Amino acid sequence: KAVLLKDFERKKSDRLEFIRCKYVFDFHSGMYGVFPLKKQGSGVLSAMVGDVGLMVVPEGVNFIKSGNFVDLILVKE
């Protein structure tokens, strides 16, 4: 689990999506925070540089407000 640090919105919610994001770890709370990346295209390799992960956006969800918890898959630590 991670805390979303920026509002997330998408146009279609007809499927489960894995959104590339940057993450930070807060040592005081012991929680991760995530920022969705703007570029989500399959050919954008630069989006996978640094501390990146995949935020899970369930089917039927169009909007997630900053401060809500999301599922996070760590790709690189």
Coordinates of C-alpha atoms in Angstrom, one line a residue:
K1 CA 0.0 0.0 0.0
A2 CA 1.0 3.6 -0.7
V3 CA -0.4 7.1 -0.3
L4 CA -1.3 8.8 -3.5
L5 CA 0.5 12.2 -3.4
K6 CA -1.2 13.7 -6.5
D7 CA -4.8 13.4 -7.8
F8 CA -5.2 10.7 -10.5
E9 CA -7.8 10.8 -13.2
R10 CA -8.4 8.7 -16.4
K11 CA -11.0 8.8 -19.1
K12 CA -11.9 5.2 -19.3
S13 CA -12.4 2.8 -16.4
D14 CA -13.4 -0.3 -18.2
R15 CA -10.3 -2.3 -17.2
L16 CA -7.7 -2.9 -14.6
E17 CA -4.6 -0.7 -15.2
F18 CA -1.1 -0.6 -14.0
I19 CA 0.1 3.0 -14.0
R20 CA 3.8 3.9 -13.9
C21 CA 4.7 6.1 -11.0
K22 CA 7.6 7.4 -9.0
Y23 CA 7.7 6.6 -5.3
V24 CA 9.2 7.9 -2.2
F25 CA 9.6 6.3 1.2
D26 CA 8.8 8.3 4.4
F27 CA 10.9 6.9 7.2
H28 CA 8.8 8.6 9.9
S29 CA 5.6 7.0 8.8
G30 CA 7.0 3.9 7.3
M31 CA 4.8 4.4 4.2
Y32 CA 5.4 4.9 0.5
G33 CA 4.1 7.8 -1.4
V34 CA 3.4 7.7 -5.1
F35 CA 3.3 10.3 -8.0
P36 CA 1.7 9.0 -11.2
L37 CA 3.9 9.7 -14.2
K38 CA 2.5 11.8 -17.1
K39 CA 3.9 9.6 -19.9
Q40 CA 2.4 6.2 -19.9
G41 CA 3.1 5.0 -23.4
S42 CA 4.6 1.5 -24.0
G43 CA 7.6 3.0 -25.8
V44 CA 8.6 5.4 -23.0
L45 CA 11.7 3.7 -21.5
S46 CA 12.7 6.9 -19.6
A47 CA 9.6 6.4 -17.4
M48 CA 11.3 3.4 -15.9
V49 CA 14.4 5.2 -14.6
G50 CA 14.9 5.7 -10.9
D51 CA 12.6 4.7 -8.1
V52 CA 9.6 3.5 -10.1
G53 CA 6.7 1.3 -9.5
L54 CA 3.3 0.4 -10.8
M55 CA 0.1 1.8 -9.2
V56 CA -2.8 -0.5 -9.5
V57 CA -6.0 1.2 -10.7
P58 CA -9.1 -1.2 -10.4
E59 CA -11.7 -1.5 -13.1
G60 CA -14.5 1.0 -12.6
V61 CA -12.3 3.7 -11.0
N62 CA -12.0 7.0 -12.9
F63 CA -10.6 9.2 -10.2
I64 CA -8.5 8.8 -7.1
K65 CA -8.0 11.8 -4.8
S66 CA -4.6 12.7 -3.3
G67 CA -4.2 11.2 0.2
N68 CA -6.0 7.9 -0.6
F69 CA -4.3 4.6 -0.4
V70 CA -3.5 2.7 -3.6
D71 CA -1.8 -0.7 -4.2
L72 CA 1.8 -0.3 -5.3
I73 CA 4.0 -2.9 -7.0
L74 CA 7.7 -2.0 -6.6
V75 CA 9.6 -2.4 -9.8
K76 CA 13.0 -1.0 -8.8
E77 CA 14.3 0.0 -5.3

